[in-house]
Amino acid sequence: MPGGEMGLRPYDPEDPFCSYPTSLHIEELCASIVRSHRETCQFRPEELQALKWKVFTREEVHAYQSKTVDEMWQLCAVRLTDAVQYVVEFAKRIPGFRQLCQNDQIALLKSGSMEVVLVRMSRIFNTENSTVFFDGKFAGTEVFKSLICADLIAAVFDFAHSMCALRLSEQQVALFSALVLINADRPCLEERGRVQRVRKDVELALSHILHRDNQQSLQSKLYEKMADLRSLCALHMEKLRWFRQLYPLTMHSLFPPLYKELFG
Ligand code: MHQ
């Protein structure tokens, strides 16, 4: 059943608790999205600060590099899917998302969840040594060597650097993540108009906090980042197709079902 791995239920027009964001005050919408982000962000800022210099030893890096291509892909697919699971939970808590029809919820997650994972990656990225919190410690690009997709890894790390340069607050990350997900231009949407209405509110919410923070100049920079996200995800899909051709059985039997549902 589509959406089964994400625990989505169909939109019920009779549901008396379904509130549309249009009925919410913009301040409440901001607060709600920020709370959803905080509750689903996987790592709290204080935790990350404490772990900041916990890096893999040379022996540990070597162990990752000695894995076979399919072993390392499987490990990364599992870690990536953990992160995606939190993004799905975040999406479900964005006011208006659950009220979209189930196919549109799935379509938005298929095209947007990886993008939000990459936005969130900037929160767990240490620019001082170019490492990302992965599998319990901070990892540089060399850790991912056996994936044999150095170009994708380099591009993802560059993107993390450029996101960190914007020095977004947690609230700004929350609103930007919601905007990345609620996008009426995604393929295969059935009720584009309804997605567009929810998006308009999220856009208002983002402008509201940027205005409040006196950082309106961030707006155009964030819209530029959305183009980078698109090309990174296209590259991810291209690498995945390459991997599936080489190791169809690993992909079929050892990758997490949610990963296959979203990207397969
Ligand atoms: C998360 C932690 C995390 C874990 C995994 C799927 C694949 C084999 C190829 C990280 C894509 C290659 C991923 C591992 C590459 C783009 C993938 C491989 C945040 C995200 C993060 C750091 C993932 C980011 C994307 C990575 C590096 O909490």
PDB file of C-alpha atoms and ligand atoms in Angstrom:
ATOM      1  CA  MET A   1       0.000   0.000   0.000  1.00  0.00           C
ATOM      2  CA  PRO A   2       1.563   3.331  -0.970  1.00  0.00           C
ATOM      3  CA  GLY A   3       2.482   5.399   2.077  1.00  0.00           C
ATOM      4  CA  GLY A   4       2.339   2.348   4.282  1.00  0.00           C
ATOM      5  CA  GLU A   5       5.967   2.707   5.334  1.00  0.00           C
ATOM      6  CA  MET A   6       5.298   6.274   6.386  1.00  0.00           C
ATOM      7  CA  GLY A   7       2.230   5.598   8.494  1.00  0.00           C
ATOM      8  CA  LEU A   8       0.126   8.109   6.576  1.00  0.00           C
ATOM      9  CA  ARG A   9      -3.631   7.889   6.734  1.00  0.00           C
ATOM     10  CA  PRO A  10      -6.025   9.183   4.102  1.00  0.00           C
ATOM     11  CA  TYR A  11      -7.492  12.653   4.460  1.00  0.00           C
ATOM     12  CA  ASP A  12     -10.864  12.510   6.207  1.00  0.00           C
ATOM     13  CA  PRO A  13     -13.050  15.527   5.395  1.00  0.00           C
ATOM     14  CA  GLU A  14     -15.333  14.588   8.318  1.00  0.00           C
ATOM     15  CA  ASP A  15     -12.467  14.892  10.811  1.00  0.00           C
ATOM     16  CA  PRO A  16     -13.556  17.675  13.190  1.00  0.00           C
ATOM     17  CA  PHE A  17      -9.963  18.190  14.362  1.00  0.00           C
ATOM     18  CA  CYS A  18      -8.593  19.007  10.947  1.00  0.00           C
ATOM     19  CA  SER A  19      -7.680  22.664  11.083  1.00  0.00           C
ATOM     20  CA  TYR A  20      -6.439  24.567   8.065  1.00  0.00           C
ATOM     21  CA  PRO A  21      -3.471  26.889   8.418  1.00  0.00           C
ATOM     22  CA  THR A  22      -5.588  29.706   7.030  1.00  0.00           C
ATOM     23  CA  SER A  23      -7.485  29.640  10.309  1.00  0.00           C
ATOM     24  CA  LEU A  24      -4.274  29.862  12.301  1.00  0.00           C
ATOM     25  CA  HIS A  25      -2.624  33.105  13.123  1.00  0.00           C
ATOM     26  CA  ILE A  26       0.768  33.386  11.411  1.00  0.00           C
ATOM     27  CA  GLU A  27       2.537  33.542  14.775  1.00  0.00           C
ATOM     28  CA  GLU A  28       0.895  30.281  15.769  1.00  0.00           C
ATOM     29  CA  LEU A  29       1.903  28.707  12.479  1.00  0.00           C
ATOM     30  CA  CYS A  30       5.548  29.721  13.078  1.00  0.00           C
ATOM     31  CA  ALA A  31       5.451  28.406  16.634  1.00  0.00           C
ATOM     32  CA  SER A  32       3.877  25.162  15.481  1.00  0.00           C
ATOM     33  CA  ILE A  33       6.445  24.516  12.731  1.00  0.00           C
ATOM     34  CA  VAL A  34       9.328  25.406  15.061  1.00  0.00           C
ATOM     35  CA  ARG A  35       7.956  23.009  17.693  1.00  0.00           C
ATOM     36  CA  SER A  36       7.540  20.252  15.060  1.00  0.00           C
ATOM     37  CA  HIS A  37      11.154  20.763  14.014  1.00  0.00           C
ATOM     38  CA  ARG A  38      12.396  20.668  17.606  1.00  0.00           C
ATOM     39  CA  GLU A  39      10.455  17.483  18.338  1.00  0.00           C
ATOM     40  CA  THR A  40      11.684  15.664  15.226  1.00  0.00           C
ATOM     41  CA  CYS A  41      15.193  17.038  14.660  1.00  0.00           C
ATOM     42  CA  GLN A  42      16.962  13.822  15.749  1.00  0.00           C
ATOM     43  CA  PHE A  43      19.833  15.676  17.454  1.00  0.00           C
ATOM     44  CA  ARG A  44      19.381  18.626  19.794  1.00  0.00           C
ATOM     45  CA  PRO A  45      21.759  21.571  19.392  1.00  0.00           C
ATOM     46  CA  GLU A  46      23.233  21.085  22.920  1.00  0.00           C
ATOM     47  CA  GLU A  47      23.950  17.399  22.225  1.00  0.00           C
ATOM     48  CA  LEU A  48      25.728  18.280  18.989  1.00  0.00           C
ATOM     49  CA  GLN A  49      27.799  20.981  20.638  1.00  0.00           C
ATOM     50  CA  ALA A  50      29.022  18.438  23.198  1.00  0.00           C
ATOM     51  CA  LEU A  51      29.932  15.915  20.481  1.00  0.00           C
ATOM     52  CA  LYS A  52      31.521  18.439  18.129  1.00  0.00           C
ATOM     53  CA  TRP A  53      35.091  17.102  18.351  1.00  0.00           C
ATOM     54  CA  LYS A  54      34.283  13.405  18.599  1.00  0.00           C
ATOM     55  CA  VAL A  55      35.853  12.320  15.300  1.00  0.00           C
ATOM     56  CA  PHE A  56      36.567   8.852  13.940  1.00  0.00           C
ATOM     57  CA  THR A  57      40.070   7.490  14.589  1.00  0.00           C
ATOM     58  CA  ARG A  58      42.313   6.483  11.704  1.00  0.00           C
ATOM     59  CA  GLU A  59      41.563   2.835  12.424  1.00  0.00           C
ATOM     60  CA  GLU A  60      37.827   3.484  12.321  1.00  0.00           C
ATOM     61  CA  VAL A  61      38.133   5.419   9.052  1.00  0.00           C
ATOM     62  CA  HIS A  62      40.135   2.543   7.656  1.00  0.00           C
ATOM     63  CA  ALA A  63      37.425   0.087   8.697  1.00  0.00           C
ATOM     64  CA  TYR A  64      34.806   2.105   6.741  1.00  0.00           C
ATOM     65  CA  GLN A  65      37.154   2.273   3.750  1.00  0.00           C
ATOM     66  CA  SER A  66      37.661  -1.484   3.862  1.00  0.00           C
ATOM     67  CA  LYS A  67      33.960  -2.220   3.551  1.00  0.00           C
ATOM     68  CA  THR A  68      32.761  -3.493   0.200  1.00  0.00           C
ATOM     69  CA  VAL A  69      30.782  -1.125  -2.020  1.00  0.00           C
ATOM     70  CA  ASP A  70      27.484  -2.830  -1.269  1.00  0.00           C
ATOM     71  CA  GLU A  71      28.143  -3.065   2.493  1.00  0.00           C
ATOM     72  CA  MET A  72      28.833   0.660   2.670  1.00  0.00           C
ATOM     73  CA  TRP A  73      25.827   1.537   0.514  1.00  0.00           C
ATOM     74  CA  GLN A  74      23.634  -0.542   2.752  1.00  0.00           C
ATOM     75  CA  LEU A  75      24.970   1.131   5.914  1.00  0.00           C
ATOM     76  CA  CYS A  76      24.470   4.590   4.410  1.00  0.00           C
ATOM     77  CA  ALA A  77      20.996   3.714   3.161  1.00  0.00           C
ATOM     78  CA  VAL A  78      20.063   2.622   6.694  1.00  0.00           C
ATOM     79  CA  ARG A  79      21.451   5.816   8.271  1.00  0.00           C
ATOM     80  CA  LEU A  80      19.860   7.983   5.614  1.00  0.00           C
ATOM     81  CA  THR A  81      16.525   6.234   6.122  1.00  0.00           C
ATOM     82  CA  ASP A  82      16.689   6.893   9.887  1.00  0.00           C
ATOM     83  CA  ALA A  83      17.068  10.569   9.105  1.00  0.00           C
ATOM     84  CA  VAL A  84      14.244  10.449   6.531  1.00  0.00           C
ATOM     85  CA  GLN A  85      11.963   8.831   9.103  1.00  0.00           C
ATOM     86  CA  TYR A  86      12.330  11.928  11.303  1.00  0.00           C
ATOM     87  CA  VAL A  87      11.581  14.157   8.310  1.00  0.00           C
ATOM     88  CA  VAL A  88       8.372  12.193   7.646  1.00  0.00           C
ATOM     89  CA  GLU A  89       7.379  12.797  11.274  1.00  0.00           C
ATOM     90  CA  PHE A  90       8.191  16.497  10.843  1.00  0.00           C
ATOM     91  CA  ALA A  91       6.054  16.704   7.690  1.00  0.00           C
ATOM     92  CA  LYS A  92       3.081  15.122   9.431  1.00  0.00           C
ATOM     93  CA  ARG A  93       3.255  17.847  12.088  1.00  0.00           C
ATOM     94  CA  ILE A  94       3.237  20.760   9.636  1.00  0.00           C
ATOM     95  CA  PRO A  95      -0.237  22.327   9.910  1.00  0.00           C
ATOM     96  CA  GLY A  96      -2.127  21.506   6.723  1.00  0.00           C
ATOM     97  CA  PHE A  97       0.053  18.595   5.574  1.00  0.00           C
ATOM     98  CA  ARG A  98      -2.151  15.825   6.997  1.00  0.00           C
ATOM     99  CA  GLN A  99      -5.165  17.431   5.352  1.00  0.00           C
ATOM    100  CA  LEU A 100      -3.700  16.956   1.874  1.00  0.00           C
ATOM    101  CA  CYS A 101      -4.787  13.784   0.114  1.00  0.00           C
ATOM    102  CA  GLN A 102      -2.567  10.816   0.841  1.00  0.00           C
ATOM    103  CA  ASN A 103      -1.126  10.605  -2.669  1.00  0.00           C
ATOM    104  CA  ASP A 104       0.003  14.216  -2.448  1.00  0.00           C
ATOM    105  CA  GLN A 105       1.561  13.637   0.976  1.00  0.00           C
ATOM    106  CA  ILE A 106       3.535  10.767  -0.565  1.00  0.00           C
ATOM    107  CA  ALA A 107       4.487  12.798  -3.647  1.00  0.00           C
ATOM    108  CA  LEU A 108       5.787  15.662  -1.468  1.00  0.00           C
ATOM    109  CA  LEU A 109       7.816  13.267   0.680  1.00  0.00           C
ATOM    110  CA  LYS A 110       9.215  11.391  -2.328  1.00  0.00           C
ATOM    111  CA  SER A 111      10.623  14.546  -3.825  1.00  0.00           C
ATOM    112  CA  GLY A 112      11.276  16.562  -0.669  1.00  0.00           C
ATOM    113  CA  SER A 113      12.426  14.303   2.169  1.00  0.00           C
ATOM    114  CA  MET A 114      15.993  13.895   0.885  1.00  0.00           C
ATOM    115  CA  GLU A 115      16.195  17.662   0.369  1.00  0.00           C
ATOM    116  CA  VAL A 116      15.181  18.266   3.983  1.00  0.00           C
ATOM    117  CA  VAL A 117      17.724  15.678   5.173  1.00  0.00           C
ATOM    118  CA  LEU A 118      20.378  17.718   3.356  1.00  0.00           C
ATOM    119  CA  VAL A 119      19.117  20.973   4.898  1.00  0.00           C
ATOM    120  CA  ARG A 120      19.197  19.325   8.315  1.00  0.00           C
ATOM    121  CA  MET A 121      22.686  17.975   7.628  1.00  0.00           C
ATOM    122  CA  SER A 122      23.996  21.545   7.980  1.00  0.00           C
ATOM    123  CA  ARG A 123      22.970  21.400  11.664  1.00  0.00           C
ATOM    124  CA  ILE A 124      25.265  18.415  12.245  1.00  0.00           C
ATOM    125  CA  PHE A 125      28.149  19.689  10.136  1.00  0.00           C
ATOM    126  CA  ASN A 126      31.375  20.987  11.658  1.00  0.00           C
ATOM    127  CA  THR A 127      32.767  23.545   9.201  1.00  0.00           C
ATOM    128  CA  GLU A 128      36.033  23.806  11.137  1.00  0.00           C
ATOM    129  CA  ASN A 129      37.132  20.326  10.059  1.00  0.00           C
ATOM    130  CA  SER A 130      34.548  19.547   7.313  1.00  0.00           C
ATOM    131  CA  THR A 131      32.965  16.626   9.087  1.00  0.00           C
ATOM    132  CA  VAL A 132      29.381  15.459   9.518  1.00  0.00           C
ATOM    133  CA  PHE A 133      27.845  13.522  12.388  1.00  0.00           C
ATOM    134  CA  PHE A 134      27.385  10.052  10.938  1.00  0.00           C
ATOM    135  CA  ASP A 135      27.077   6.662  12.672  1.00  0.00           C
ATOM    136  CA  GLY A 136      27.988   8.043  16.107  1.00  0.00           C
ATOM    137  CA  LYS A 137      30.946  10.327  15.366  1.00  0.00           C
ATOM    138  CA  PHE A 138      32.021  13.109  13.022  1.00  0.00           C
ATOM    139  CA  ALA A 139      33.092  11.851   9.592  1.00  0.00           C
ATOM    140  CA  GLY A 140      35.021  13.515   6.768  1.00  0.00           C
ATOM    141  CA  THR A 141      34.543  12.718   3.084  1.00  0.00           C
ATOM    142  CA  GLU A 142      37.210   9.960   3.270  1.00  0.00           C
ATOM    143  CA  VAL A 143      34.841   7.876   5.439  1.00  0.00           C
ATOM    144  CA  PHE A 144      32.505   7.542   2.428  1.00  0.00           C
ATOM    145  CA  LYS A 145      35.235   6.426   0.016  1.00  0.00           C
ATOM    146  CA  SER A 146      33.854   2.913  -0.578  1.00  0.00           C
ATOM    147  CA  LEU A 147      30.546   4.305  -1.867  1.00  0.00           C
ATOM    148  CA  ILE A 148      32.505   5.224  -5.015  1.00  0.00           C
ATOM    149  CA  CYS A 149      30.578   8.404  -5.554  1.00  0.00           C
ATOM    150  CA  ALA A 150      33.162  10.981  -4.536  1.00  0.00           C
ATOM    151  CA  ASP A 151      31.524  13.655  -6.723  1.00  0.00           C
ATOM    152  CA  LEU A 152      28.194  13.348  -4.890  1.00  0.00           C
ATOM    153  CA  ILE A 153      29.884  13.321  -1.479  1.00  0.00           C
ATOM    154  CA  ALA A 154      31.968  16.384  -2.365  1.00  0.00           C
ATOM    155  CA  ALA A 155      28.873  18.205  -3.636  1.00  0.00           C
ATOM    156  CA  VAL A 156      26.913  17.340  -0.469  1.00  0.00           C
ATOM    157  CA  PHE A 157      29.764  18.578   1.754  1.00  0.00           C
ATOM    158  CA  ASP A 158      30.071  21.796  -0.289  1.00  0.00           C
ATOM    159  CA  PHE A 159      26.367  22.339   0.122  1.00  0.00           C
ATOM    160  CA  ALA A 160      26.650  21.855   3.909  1.00  0.00           C
ATOM    161  CA  HIS A 161      29.438  24.457   3.981  1.00  0.00           C
ATOM    162  CA  SER A 162      27.345  26.951   2.026  1.00  0.00           C
ATOM    163  CA  MET A 163      24.286  26.374   4.254  1.00  0.00           C
ATOM    164  CA  CYS A 164      26.388  26.840   7.393  1.00  0.00           C
ATOM    165  CA  ALA A 165      27.687  30.121   5.964  1.00  0.00           C
ATOM    166  CA  LEU A 166      24.123  31.479   6.186  1.00  0.00           C
ATOM    167  CA  ARG A 167      24.229  30.945   9.988  1.00  0.00           C
ATOM    168  CA  LEU A 168      20.526  30.147  10.219  1.00  0.00           C
ATOM    169  CA  SER A 169      18.831  29.938  13.609  1.00  0.00           C
ATOM    170  CA  GLU A 170      16.966  26.744  14.515  1.00  0.00           C
ATOM    171  CA  GLN A 171      13.701  28.600  13.836  1.00  0.00           C
ATOM    172  CA  GLN A 172      14.873  29.647  10.389  1.00  0.00           C
ATOM    173  CA  VAL A 173      15.962  26.055   9.619  1.00  0.00           C
ATOM    174  CA  ALA A 174      12.516  24.855  10.721  1.00  0.00           C
ATOM    175  CA  LEU A 175      10.605  27.251   8.454  1.00  0.00           C
ATOM    176  CA  PHE A 176      12.967  26.695   5.525  1.00  0.00           C
ATOM    177  CA  SER A 177      12.571  22.904   5.882  1.00  0.00           C
ATOM    178  CA  ALA A 178       8.789  23.256   5.802  1.00  0.00           C
ATOM    179  CA  LEU A 179       9.034  25.412   2.686  1.00  0.00           C
ATOM    180  CA  VAL A 180      11.239  22.824   0.969  1.00  0.00           C
ATOM    181  CA  LEU A 181       8.641  20.125   1.673  1.00  0.00           C
ATOM    182  CA  ILE A 182       5.475  22.018   0.807  1.00  0.00           C
ATOM    183  CA  ASN A 183       6.182  22.721  -2.845  1.00  0.00           C
ATOM    184  CA  ALA A 184       3.347  22.881  -5.376  1.00  0.00           C
ATOM    185  CA  ASP A 185       5.775  22.408  -8.298  1.00  0.00           C
ATOM    186  CA  ARG A 186       6.559  18.781  -7.402  1.00  0.00           C
ATOM    187  CA  PRO A 187       5.688  16.116  -9.970  1.00  0.00           C
ATOM    188  CA  CYS A 188       2.582  13.929  -9.648  1.00  0.00           C
ATOM    189  CA  LEU A 189       0.491  16.181  -7.393  1.00  0.00           C
ATOM    190  CA  GLU A 190      -3.270  15.648  -7.696  1.00  0.00           C
ATOM    191  CA  GLU A 191      -4.457  18.751  -5.877  1.00  0.00           C
ATOM    192  CA  ARG A 192      -1.835  21.370  -6.646  1.00  0.00           C
ATOM    193  CA  GLY A 193      -4.115  24.208  -5.604  1.00  0.00           C
ATOM    194  CA  ARG A 194      -4.418  22.897  -2.075  1.00  0.00           C
ATOM    195  CA  VAL A 195      -0.657  22.391  -1.780  1.00  0.00           C
ATOM    196  CA  GLN A 196      -0.215  25.946  -3.057  1.00  0.00           C
ATOM    197  CA  ARG A 197      -2.535  27.289  -0.343  1.00  0.00           C
ATOM    198  CA  VAL A 198      -0.575  25.543   2.412  1.00  0.00           C
ATOM    199  CA  ARG A 199       2.668  26.766   0.853  1.00  0.00           C
ATOM    200  CA  LYS A 200       1.500  30.390   0.812  1.00  0.00           C
ATOM    201  CA  ASP A 201       1.041  30.215   4.584  1.00  0.00           C
ATOM    202  CA  VAL A 202       4.468  28.667   5.127  1.00  0.00           C
ATOM    203  CA  GLU A 203       5.970  31.395   2.929  1.00  0.00           C
ATOM    204  CA  LEU A 204       4.242  34.022   5.054  1.00  0.00           C
ATOM    205  CA  ALA A 205       5.571  32.337   8.181  1.00  0.00           C
ATOM    206  CA  LEU A 206       9.144  32.352   6.847  1.00  0.00           C
ATOM    207  CA  SER A 207       8.961  36.007   5.770  1.00  0.00           C
ATOM    208  CA  HIS A 208       7.507  36.811   9.158  1.00  0.00           C
ATOM    209  CA  ILE A 209      10.446  35.428  11.120  1.00  0.00           C
ATOM    210  CA  LEU A 210      13.031  36.822   8.688  1.00  0.00           C
ATOM    211  CA  HIS A 211      11.408  40.229   9.106  1.00  0.00           C
ATOM    212  CA  ARG A 212      11.305  39.822  12.893  1.00  0.00           C
ATOM    213  CA  ASP A 213      15.009  38.818  12.883  1.00  0.00           C
ATOM    214  CA  ASN A 214      15.792  41.733  10.565  1.00  0.00           C
ATOM    215  CA  GLN A 215      17.346  39.275   8.058  1.00  0.00           C
ATOM    216  CA  GLN A 216      15.174  39.738   4.981  1.00  0.00           C
ATOM    217  CA  SER A 217      18.263  39.434   2.789  1.00  0.00           C
ATOM    218  CA  LEU A 218      18.267  35.713   3.634  1.00  0.00           C
ATOM    219  CA  GLN A 219      15.073  35.181   1.645  1.00  0.00           C
ATOM    220  CA  SER A 220      16.661  35.263  -1.801  1.00  0.00           C
ATOM    221  CA  LYS A 221      19.649  33.228  -0.602  1.00  0.00           C
ATOM    222  CA  LEU A 222      17.326  30.506   0.679  1.00  0.00           C
ATOM    223  CA  TYR A 223      15.470  30.392  -2.633  1.00  0.00           C
ATOM    224  CA  GLU A 224      18.829  29.943  -4.372  1.00  0.00           C
ATOM    225  CA  LYS A 225      19.598  27.002  -2.065  1.00  0.00           C
ATOM    226  CA  MET A 226      16.450  25.238  -3.300  1.00  0.00           C
ATOM    227  CA  ALA A 227      17.997  24.991  -6.779  1.00  0.00           C
ATOM    228  CA  ASP A 228      21.153  23.405  -5.298  1.00  0.00           C
ATOM    229  CA  LEU A 229      18.975  20.884  -3.449  1.00  0.00           C
ATOM    230  CA  ARG A 230      17.278  19.861  -6.665  1.00  0.00           C
ATOM    231  CA  SER A 231      20.530  19.083  -8.431  1.00  0.00           C
ATOM    232  CA  LEU A 232      21.976  17.232  -5.423  1.00  0.00           C
ATOM    233  CA  CYS A 233      18.919  14.990  -5.280  1.00  0.00           C
ATOM    234  CA  ALA A 234      19.060  14.366  -9.010  1.00  0.00           C
ATOM    235  CA  LEU A 235      22.667  13.259  -8.525  1.00  0.00           C
ATOM    236  CA  HIS A 236      21.646  11.004  -5.612  1.00  0.00           C
ATOM    237  CA  MET A 237      19.016   9.323  -7.807  1.00  0.00           C
ATOM    238  CA  GLU A 238      21.524   8.901 -10.627  1.00  0.00           C
ATOM    239  CA  LYS A 239      24.000   7.193  -8.255  1.00  0.00           C
ATOM    240  CA  LEU A 240      21.236   5.003  -6.904  1.00  0.00           C
ATOM    241  CA  ARG A 241      20.314   3.802 -10.412  1.00  0.00           C
ATOM    242  CA  TRP A 242      23.972   3.019 -11.008  1.00  0.00           C
ATOM    243  CA  PHE A 243      24.164   1.069  -7.750  1.00  0.00           C
ATOM    244  CA  ARG A 244      20.945  -0.841  -8.463  1.00  0.00           C
ATOM    245  CA  GLN A 245      22.311  -2.014 -11.790  1.00  0.00           C
ATOM    246  CA  LEU A 246      25.480  -3.279 -10.125  1.00  0.00           C
ATOM    247  CA  TYR A 247      23.891  -4.807  -7.014  1.00  0.00           C
ATOM    248  CA  PRO A 248      20.210  -5.471  -7.714  1.00  0.00           C
ATOM    249  CA  LEU A 249      19.947  -8.065  -4.929  1.00  0.00           C
ATOM    250  CA  THR A 250      21.461  -5.862  -2.204  1.00  0.00           C
ATOM    251  CA  MET A 251      19.081  -3.095  -3.159  1.00  0.00           C
ATOM    252  CA  HIS A 252      16.142  -5.486  -3.269  1.00  0.00           C
ATOM    253  CA  SER A 253      16.688  -7.471  -0.088  1.00  0.00           C
ATOM    254  CA  LEU A 254      18.923  -5.423   2.213  1.00  0.00           C
ATOM    255  CA  PHE A 255      17.817  -1.802   1.767  1.00  0.00           C
ATOM    256  CA  PRO A 256      15.199  -0.421   4.166  1.00  0.00           C
ATOM    257  CA  PRO A 257      11.644  -0.614   2.757  1.00  0.00           C
ATOM    258  CA  LEU A 258      11.109   3.117   3.322  1.00  0.00           C
ATOM    259  CA  TYR A 259      14.247   3.940   1.328  1.00  0.00           C
ATOM    260  CA  LYS A 260      12.928   1.819  -1.548  1.00  0.00           C
ATOM    261  CA  GLU A 261       9.461   3.318  -1.287  1.00  0.00           C
ATOM    262  CA  LEU A 262      10.808   6.862  -1.524  1.00  0.00           C
ATOM    263  CA  PHE A 263      13.733   6.490  -3.922  1.00  0.00           C
ATOM    264  CA  GLY A 264      13.439   3.071  -5.560  1.00  0.00           C
TER     265      GLY A 264
HETATM  266  C1  MHQ B   1      21.609  12.277   9.284  1.00  0.00           C
HETATM  267  C2  MHQ B   1      22.886  11.478   9.353  1.00  0.00           C
HETATM  268  C3  MHQ B   1      23.301  11.134   7.979  1.00  0.00           C
HETATM  269  C4  MHQ B   1      23.525   9.847   7.697  1.00  0.00           C
HETATM  270  C5  MHQ B   1      23.913   9.383   6.372  1.00  0.00           C
HETATM  271  C6  MHQ B   1      22.277   6.519   0.228  1.00  0.00           C
HETATM  272  C7  MHQ B   1      23.621   6.492  -0.376  1.00  0.00           C
HETATM  273  C8  MHQ B   1      24.328   5.248  -0.205  1.00  0.00           C
HETATM  274  C9  MHQ B   1      24.183   7.480  -1.093  1.00  0.00           C
HETATM  275  C10 MHQ B   1      24.453  10.480   5.461  1.00  0.00           C
HETATM  276  C11 MHQ B   1      24.142   8.909  -0.932  1.00  0.00           C
HETATM  277  C12 MHQ B   1      25.526   9.396  -0.552  1.00  0.00           C
HETATM  278  C13 MHQ B   1      24.501   9.955   4.052  1.00  0.00           C
HETATM  279  C14 MHQ B   1      25.382   8.777   3.783  1.00  0.00           C
HETATM  280  C15 MHQ B   1      25.502  10.540   0.482  1.00  0.00           C
HETATM  281  C16 MHQ B   1      24.794  11.727  -0.102  1.00  0.00           C
HETATM  282  C17 MHQ B   1      24.880  10.055   1.789  1.00  0.00           C
HETATM  283  C18 MHQ B   1      25.544   8.784   2.272  1.00  0.00           C
HETATM  284  C19 MHQ B   1      21.776  13.486   8.411  1.00  0.00           C
HETATM  285  C20 MHQ B   1      22.209  13.102   7.050  1.00  0.00           C
HETATM  286  C21 MHQ B   1      23.432  12.197   6.982  1.00  0.00           C
HETATM  287  C22 MHQ B   1      24.691  12.972   7.323  1.00  0.00           C
HETATM  288  C23 MHQ B   1      23.477  11.644   5.547  1.00  0.00           C
HETATM  289  C24 MHQ B   1      23.789  12.695   4.497  1.00  0.00           C
HETATM  290  C25 MHQ B   1      23.907  12.113   3.090  1.00  0.00           C
HETATM  291  C26 MHQ B   1      24.911  10.993   3.020  1.00  0.00           C
HETATM  292  C27 MHQ B   1      26.324  11.521   3.254  1.00  0.00           C
HETATM  293  O1  MHQ B   1      21.216  12.658  10.564  1.00  0.00           O
END
